[in-house]
XYZ file of C-alpha atoms in Angstrom:
452
model
C 0.000 0.000 0.000
C 1.245 3.534 -0.728
C 2.998 5.422 2.096
C 1.941 9.058 1.985
C 4.932 9.979 4.173
C 7.175 9.373 1.166
C 5.358 12.003 -0.891
C 5.351 14.413 2.025
C 9.108 13.965 2.562
C 9.829 14.437 -1.127
C 7.840 17.649 -1.212
C 9.683 19.165 1.738
C 13.118 18.037 0.596
C 12.558 19.427 -2.904
C 11.639 22.873 -1.527
C 13.646 23.341 1.661
C 16.929 21.571 0.881
C 17.926 23.724 -2.155
C 17.120 26.955 -0.276
C 19.055 25.870 2.804
C 21.999 24.797 0.668
C 22.127 28.105 -1.240
C 21.946 30.137 1.977
C 24.697 28.042 3.563
C 26.865 28.307 0.456
C 26.489 32.118 0.367
C 27.402 32.408 4.038
C 30.426 30.145 3.521
C 31.614 32.239 0.607
C 31.192 35.653 2.260
C 32.188 34.829 5.822
C 34.820 32.128 5.465
C 36.338 32.018 1.998
C 36.568 35.562 0.581
C 38.049 37.178 3.717
C 40.902 34.660 3.706
C 41.434 33.757 0.042
C 41.693 35.531 -3.266
C 38.345 35.840 -5.003
C 39.293 33.393 -7.761
C 40.234 30.704 -5.288
C 37.231 31.444 -3.063
C 34.770 31.246 -5.928
C 36.449 28.059 -7.198
C 36.060 26.366 -3.839
C 32.461 27.566 -3.621
C 31.789 26.094 -7.068
C 33.257 22.768 -5.997
C 31.082 22.749 -2.893
C 28.072 23.615 -5.064
C 28.839 20.729 -7.434
C 29.179 18.308 -4.538
C 25.938 19.622 -3.057
C 24.055 19.193 -6.324
C 25.396 15.647 -6.652
C 24.426 14.790 -3.081
C 20.999 16.364 -3.510
C 20.418 14.465 -6.766
C 21.507 11.206 -5.168
C 19.145 11.763 -2.245
C 16.226 12.675 -4.500
C 16.785 9.651 -6.715
C 17.060 7.396 -3.658
C 13.710 8.675 -2.445
C 12.230 8.250 -5.925
C 13.496 4.677 -6.115
C 12.006 3.968 -2.715
C 8.738 5.531 -3.811
C 8.745 3.585 -7.094
C 9.427 0.315 -5.275
C 6.483 0.939 -2.976
C 4.340 1.947 -5.931
C 5.216 -1.259 -7.792
C 4.541 -3.337 -4.703
C 1.203 -1.617 -4.215
C 0.328 -2.239 -7.860
C 1.141 -5.946 -7.454
C -0.999 -6.141 -4.348
C -3.978 -4.417 -5.934
C -3.627 -6.552 -9.049
C -3.603 -9.687 -6.907
C -6.704 -8.525 -5.027
C -8.449 -7.659 -8.295
C -7.636 -11.051 -9.824
C -8.808 -12.788 -6.662
C -12.070 -10.845 -6.843
C -12.536 -12.001 -10.420
C -11.998 -15.607 -9.343
C -14.546 -15.268 -6.549
C -17.201 -13.778 -8.833
C -16.534 -16.500 -11.406
C -17.608 -18.964 -8.667
C -15.139 -21.828 -9.165
C -14.723 -24.620 -6.649
C -14.483 -23.272 -3.091
C -11.377 -25.351 -2.414
C -9.609 -23.825 -5.419
C -10.566 -20.333 -4.264
C -9.193 -20.808 -0.766
C -5.961 -22.282 -2.124
C -5.654 -19.182 -4.308
C -6.069 -16.979 -1.235
C -3.276 -18.747 0.663
C -0.968 -18.700 -2.371
C -1.328 -14.928 -2.645
C -0.993 -14.507 1.117
C 2.338 -16.322 1.118
C 3.686 -14.570 -1.979
C 2.605 -10.997 -1.270
C 3.568 -10.901 2.417
C 6.864 -12.706 1.842
C 5.860 -15.416 4.301
C 7.349 -18.872 4.531
C 3.963 -20.397 5.377
C 0.321 -19.391 4.892
C -2.633 -21.321 6.311
C -6.375 -20.635 6.079
C -8.598 -22.005 8.845
C -12.393 -22.375 8.701
C -14.405 -22.296 11.908
C -16.456 -25.434 12.542
C -20.125 -25.239 13.639
C -19.090 -25.822 17.273
C -17.735 -22.264 17.308
C -14.282 -23.235 18.615
C -12.569 -25.707 16.292
C -10.536 -24.173 13.466
C -10.034 -26.595 10.596
C -6.967 -26.023 8.349
C -8.583 -25.904 4.911
C -5.923 -24.453 2.592
C -2.178 -23.977 3.029
C 1.085 -23.029 1.322
C 4.691 -23.645 2.338
C 4.187 -26.651 4.600
C 3.080 -30.271 4.186
C -0.521 -31.053 5.046
C 0.577 -33.754 7.474
C 1.906 -31.249 10.019
C -1.403 -29.354 10.225
C -4.202 -30.321 12.571
C -7.393 -28.670 13.848
C -6.749 -26.075 16.551
C -8.892 -24.468 19.224
C -9.872 -20.850 18.648
C -9.745 -20.154 22.377
C -7.027 -22.607 23.342
C -4.349 -21.918 20.724
C -2.145 -19.001 21.746
C -1.907 -17.448 18.297
C -5.570 -17.807 17.325
C -6.742 -16.574 20.722
C -5.059 -13.219 20.062
C -7.475 -12.661 17.172
C -10.460 -13.534 19.335
C -9.262 -11.281 22.161
C -8.350 -8.314 19.980
C -11.080 -8.627 17.369
C -8.617 -7.811 14.581
C -5.181 -8.627 13.133
C -2.602 -10.011 15.561
C 1.115 -9.507 14.847
C 3.710 -11.520 16.762
C 7.279 -10.399 16.063
C 8.888 -13.278 17.979
C 6.885 -16.022 19.654
C 9.859 -16.790 21.905
C 9.713 -13.402 23.603
C 6.104 -12.244 23.148
C 4.404 -12.367 26.536
C 0.943 -12.683 24.966
C 1.703 -16.202 23.758
C 3.738 -17.363 26.761
C 2.483 -20.597 28.252
C -0.042 -21.182 25.487
C 0.078 -23.954 22.889
C 1.186 -22.785 19.449
C 0.226 -25.714 17.238
C 1.125 -24.403 13.779
C 4.101 -22.328 14.969
C 5.696 -25.290 16.705
C 4.909 -27.901 14.054
C 6.320 -25.808 11.188
C 9.115 -24.094 13.135
C 8.033 -20.466 12.723
C 9.245 -17.465 14.700
C 7.118 -14.505 13.589
C 3.456 -14.683 12.666
C 0.500 -12.621 11.519
C -3.131 -13.751 11.923
C -6.281 -11.968 10.711
C -9.951 -12.952 11.115
C -12.604 -12.943 8.398
C -16.337 -12.704 9.002
C -19.701 -12.352 7.274
C -22.779 -10.664 8.740
C -20.971 -10.260 12.044
C -20.218 -13.975 12.360
C -16.636 -15.247 12.436
C -15.961 -17.649 9.564
C -12.266 -18.364 10.082
C -8.731 -16.955 10.195
C -5.857 -16.478 7.749
C -2.314 -16.875 9.065
C 1.084 -15.976 7.603
C 4.296 -17.108 9.291
C 8.059 -16.710 8.861
C 11.044 -18.508 10.316
C 12.805 -15.193 11.020
C 11.617 -12.683 13.643
C 9.999 -9.317 12.954
C 8.954 -9.960 9.364
C 5.417 -8.553 9.556
C 4.100 -5.061 10.209
C 0.986 -2.921 9.650
C 1.356 -2.994 5.873
C 1.374 -6.793 5.751
C -1.529 -6.898 8.207
C -3.596 -4.606 5.967
C -2.838 -6.711 2.903
C -3.564 -10.019 4.639
C -6.866 -8.628 5.925
C -7.876 -7.650 2.381
C -7.145 -11.189 1.191
C -9.071 -12.640 4.139
C -12.065 -10.445 3.304
C -12.185 -12.022 -0.154
C -12.031 -15.426 1.525
C -15.094 -14.409 3.553
C -16.948 -13.479 0.361
C -16.022 -16.823 -1.213
C -17.078 -18.872 1.830
C -20.353 -17.009 2.330
C -21.196 -17.222 -1.388
C -20.510 -20.957 -1.355
C -22.711 -21.493 1.709
C -25.531 -19.434 0.204
C -25.245 -21.478 -2.987
C -25.470 -24.714 -1.021
C -28.462 -23.365 0.906
C -30.129 -22.413 -2.377
C -29.608 -25.937 -3.692
C -31.160 -27.364 -0.529
C -34.114 -25.009 -0.899
C -34.507 -26.043 -4.534
C -34.540 -29.708 -3.490
C -37.161 -28.954 -0.844
C -39.318 -27.101 -3.362
C -38.954 -29.989 -5.808
C -40.036 -32.442 -3.118
C -43.056 -30.282 -2.339
C -43.896 -30.077 -6.045
C -43.800 -33.852 -6.411
C -45.903 -34.316 -3.266
C -48.476 -31.789 -4.473
C -48.610 -33.266 -7.961
C -48.952 -36.789 -6.619
C -51.777 -35.719 -4.329
C -53.572 -33.679 -6.984
C -53.164 -36.187 -9.788
C -52.028 -39.697 -9.024
C -53.783 -40.165 -5.680
C -57.070 -38.946 -7.138
C -56.724 -41.367 -10.052
C -55.876 -44.246 -7.727
C -58.897 -43.468 -5.578
C -61.197 -43.425 -8.595
C -59.746 -46.708 -9.849
C -60.152 -48.208 -6.382
C -63.841 -47.269 -6.363
C -64.266 -48.844 -9.778
C -62.595 -52.083 -8.640
C -64.744 -52.136 -5.515
C -67.871 -51.857 -7.649
C -66.591 -54.656 -9.914
C -66.000 -56.956 -6.948
C -69.631 -56.535 -5.920
C -70.801 -57.291 -9.466
C -68.625 -60.412 -9.613
C -70.714 -61.898 -6.804
C -73.907 -61.406 -8.810
C -72.907 -61.742 -12.495
C -70.821 -63.935 -14.777
C -67.103 -63.023 -14.774
C -67.124 -62.595 -18.545
C -69.650 -59.771 -18.371
C -67.435 -57.613 -16.162
C -64.209 -58.335 -18.066
C -64.368 -55.046 -20.092
C -64.707 -53.030 -16.904
C -61.824 -54.953 -15.312
C -59.611 -54.316 -18.336
C -60.544 -50.647 -18.175
C -59.461 -50.508 -14.528
C -56.144 -52.177 -15.412
C -55.604 -49.600 -18.179
C -56.327 -46.854 -15.666
C -53.670 -48.239 -13.324
C -51.151 -48.287 -16.172
C -51.950 -44.642 -16.903
C -51.417 -43.834 -13.229
C -47.986 -45.473 -13.316
C -47.062 -43.379 -16.343
C -48.309 -40.247 -14.608
C -46.103 -41.043 -11.608
C -43.062 -41.122 -13.874
C -44.127 -37.904 -15.555
C -44.699 -36.055 -12.293
C -41.293 -37.068 -10.995
C -39.620 -35.627 -14.091
C -41.792 -32.521 -14.139
C -43.840 -33.397 -17.232
C -47.493 -32.600 -17.795
C -50.097 -35.240 -16.899
C -51.275 -37.464 -19.695
C -54.718 -35.828 -19.698
C -53.208 -32.549 -20.937
C -50.551 -33.934 -23.262
C -51.710 -33.853 -26.847
C -55.174 -32.707 -25.704
C -56.599 -29.306 -24.766
C -57.943 -28.216 -21.402
C -61.554 -28.584 -22.514
C -61.074 -32.259 -23.334
C -59.304 -32.769 -20.008
C -62.342 -31.357 -18.184
C -64.684 -33.597 -20.190
C -62.587 -36.618 -19.220
C -62.820 -35.662 -15.533
C -66.610 -35.416 -15.805
C -66.880 -38.766 -17.613
C -64.746 -40.447 -14.959
C -66.867 -39.017 -12.150
C -70.023 -40.203 -13.868
C -68.697 -43.727 -14.344
C -67.260 -44.111 -10.844
C -69.925 -42.407 -8.714
C -72.955 -42.521 -11.004
C -73.223 -38.715 -11.044
C -75.202 -36.729 -13.571
C -72.487 -34.542 -15.072
C -72.632 -31.382 -17.124
C -69.713 -29.619 -18.817
C -70.233 -26.023 -19.984
C -67.593 -24.517 -22.260
C -68.454 -20.946 -23.195
C -67.137 -19.686 -26.521
C -64.707 -18.216 -27.196
C -62.746 -20.399 -24.813
C -59.871 -18.657 -22.996
C -56.400 -19.473 -24.342
C -54.061 -20.426 -21.511
C -50.354 -21.218 -21.576
C -49.125 -24.586 -20.321
C -48.549 -23.533 -16.708
C -51.963 -21.900 -16.323
C -53.796 -24.720 -18.104
C -52.094 -27.229 -15.806
C -53.112 -25.251 -12.711
C -56.745 -25.047 -13.878
C -56.794 -28.774 -14.644
C -55.356 -29.754 -11.242
C -57.823 -27.548 -9.357
C -60.680 -29.103 -11.344
C -59.300 -32.587 -10.677
C -59.070 -31.969 -6.921
C -62.550 -30.446 -6.801
C -64.114 -33.331 -8.764
C -62.313 -35.865 -6.573
C -63.723 -34.195 -3.463
C -67.230 -34.397 -4.942
C -66.834 -38.123 -5.662
C -65.348 -38.958 -2.258
C -67.111 -36.677 0.185
C -70.069 -34.767 -1.243
C -72.718 -37.492 -1.522
C -73.935 -35.566 -4.575
C -76.149 -36.604 -7.487
C -75.187 -33.820 -9.908
C -71.854 -32.291 -10.926
C -71.328 -29.258 -13.158
C -68.032 -28.030 -14.648
C -67.871 -24.670 -16.399
C -64.987 -22.938 -18.189
C -65.472 -19.408 -19.472
C -63.732 -16.133 -20.128
C -64.460 -13.096 -17.985
C -62.628 -9.996 -19.221
C -58.900 -10.762 -19.096
C -59.329 -13.861 -16.953
C -60.251 -17.507 -17.365
C -62.877 -18.728 -14.898
C -63.346 -22.351 -13.820
C -66.385 -23.387 -11.774
C -66.989 -26.825 -10.232
C -70.389 -27.136 -8.535
C -72.278 -30.009 -6.881
C -75.536 -30.543 -4.972
C -73.978 -32.556 -2.162
C -73.999 -32.268 1.601
C -71.582 -29.324 1.681
C -69.140 -28.420 4.451
C -67.645 -25.506 6.374
C -64.555 -24.347 4.384
C -63.053 -22.427 7.317
C -63.314 -25.359 9.715
C -61.882 -27.693 7.080
C -58.973 -25.326 6.453
C -58.238 -25.016 10.177
C -57.985 -28.809 10.443
C -55.259 -28.906 7.791
C -57.131 -30.116 4.722
C -54.506 -30.973 2.104
C -56.862 -30.689 -0.853
C -57.972 -27.102 -0.206
C -54.398 -26.084 0.542
C -53.155 -27.602 -2.710
C -55.854 -25.838 -4.707
C -54.934 -22.522 -3.079
C -51.234 -23.134 -3.820
C -52.053 -23.885 -7.443
C -54.015 -20.646 -7.727
C -51.217 -18.559 -6.216
C -48.616 -20.128 -8.490
C -50.316 -18.527 -11.516
C -51.404 -15.302 -9.758
C -54.977 -16.610 -9.647
C -57.745 -16.375 -7.057
C -59.569 -19.356 -5.554
C -62.995 -19.114 -3.916
C -64.772 -21.991 -2.147
C -68.452 -21.357 -1.418
C -70.112 -24.069 0.651
C -72.074 -24.800 3.780
C -73.728 -27.776 5.457
C -76.688 -28.983 3.390
C -76.271 -26.647 0.396
C -73.622 -28.176 -1.847
C -70.278 -26.720 -2.866
C -69.069 -24.307 -5.545
C -65.351 -23.981 -6.299
C -64.349 -21.008 -8.460
C -60.863 -20.365 -9.850
C -60.061 -17.128 -11.678
C -56.756 -17.024 -13.578
C -55.351 -13.997 -15.470
C -54.774 -14.626 -19.168
C -51.599 -12.537 -19.262
C -48.523 -12.507 -17.046
C -49.037 -10.271 -14.024
C -46.479 -7.436 -13.920
C -45.197 -7.035 -10.364
C-alpha cells in the first residue's frame, strides 16, 4: 500500500533543501572564503562545494524516488492480486480452489514462509486447516480458537494479531502454538474474516525469522481474508439455495402426486370395488371389459407417476386441450360415482399457456375428486369461461356441503393444494359451501402474465 509519508518527505526536501543549501553556500563564501582567500580561489572552492551539493541532492532525491517507485510497484502488485482474486470469486469456481488461491497470494505478497487458512467449525471453537502453502498437510491439525495461543489473540483483539517473535512475546507465553511449533516459525501474523458479524475463520502468515510482519502486511492479509469471507459465504448461500430447490422440488412432487395420481388411484379403487360386488352377482365374462378398463387406468397412473417425478405434464393434458381434459374428468366421475355430469364450455374459450392450463386442470381434478369422495352428490357441473382478461373455472355439486373455514383449520390438504395452485399462476380461488347446500369452487386465472 502507498505510504503518503514518502510524498510528504519528497515535497519538503525538494523545496527546503535547495534553499538551505544556497543560503549556507552564500554564508560560507562571504564569511569564510573571501576574507581569507583571493576571489578566484574562493569562488572556485564555492563552485566545488556547489557541485558536490548538487550531486548529493540528486543522489538523495533519486534514492527517495526509487524507494517511492518500489512501494508503488509493490502496491500495484498487491492491488492486481486482489483484483484477480475478486474475479476468481465472482466467477464462482470450486471453493477449495478459491481458498488455495487466497493462501498462495498470502504467502507470496507478504513474503511469508507459510500461509494457512482455517475455517471455523459449527461448534464455534474448532478451526479446521482448509488451505495452506509452504508446509506439508501432514503437520497441520485442527486447533482451538480459544485454546491456541496465536488464534486466541485474534479472538481477544477482534482484529489482526502480529507476533514479532513467539519466543519473547508475553501474549503467547504458556499457550500452545500448534502451527508455529509444528512448522518451526518465529514470527506470525493472523487476521480474522467474518460475514454478517459472524466469524468464519482466520488467515495466518508465518516466517522462520523474527519481525517480518508489520501494519502494511496486516492490511494486505486482511484484504485477502475479506475475499475469503466473500467466497465462503457465497458458497454457503449457494449450497443453501440448492437445498431449498430440493425442498421445493419435493413439495412439487408431493403436491402433484396428491392432486393427480392419488385422485386417479382413488377413482380406480372405487371402480374395482364396484366390480368386486358385481362379480358376486354376475358372470365373470360380463365384467371383463370393466376390469380391463381398470387395469388400463392403473397403467396410466404409473405413467403419470413417472411424468410427475420428471416434471412433465399429466397425460390428460398432453396432446389434448384443457376442454377435453375437463370432459374426461366429468366422464370419470359419472362412471365411478354414477353422477349426472354437465360440462359447460363458453365460446370463445380462454387461451391459456401450459402452466396456467395445468393449474386449472389440477384444481378441477381436486374439486371433482372431493365431490366423488365426500359430497354425496347426485349432480356435478363443470364450467370454463372467459371473464374480461381472466379464465374462470367453476366446479359445482348438490352434495352435503361443508364448512370451508373449519376444514382449512384442520389442515385439509386438498384445499391447501388448490390454493397453492391458484397462487402459483397469480390466480384467485374461492370456495363457497355450507352444510346442506352443496359446494361451488371457483378459480379465476389472469390470461396474461401479471407485472409485479
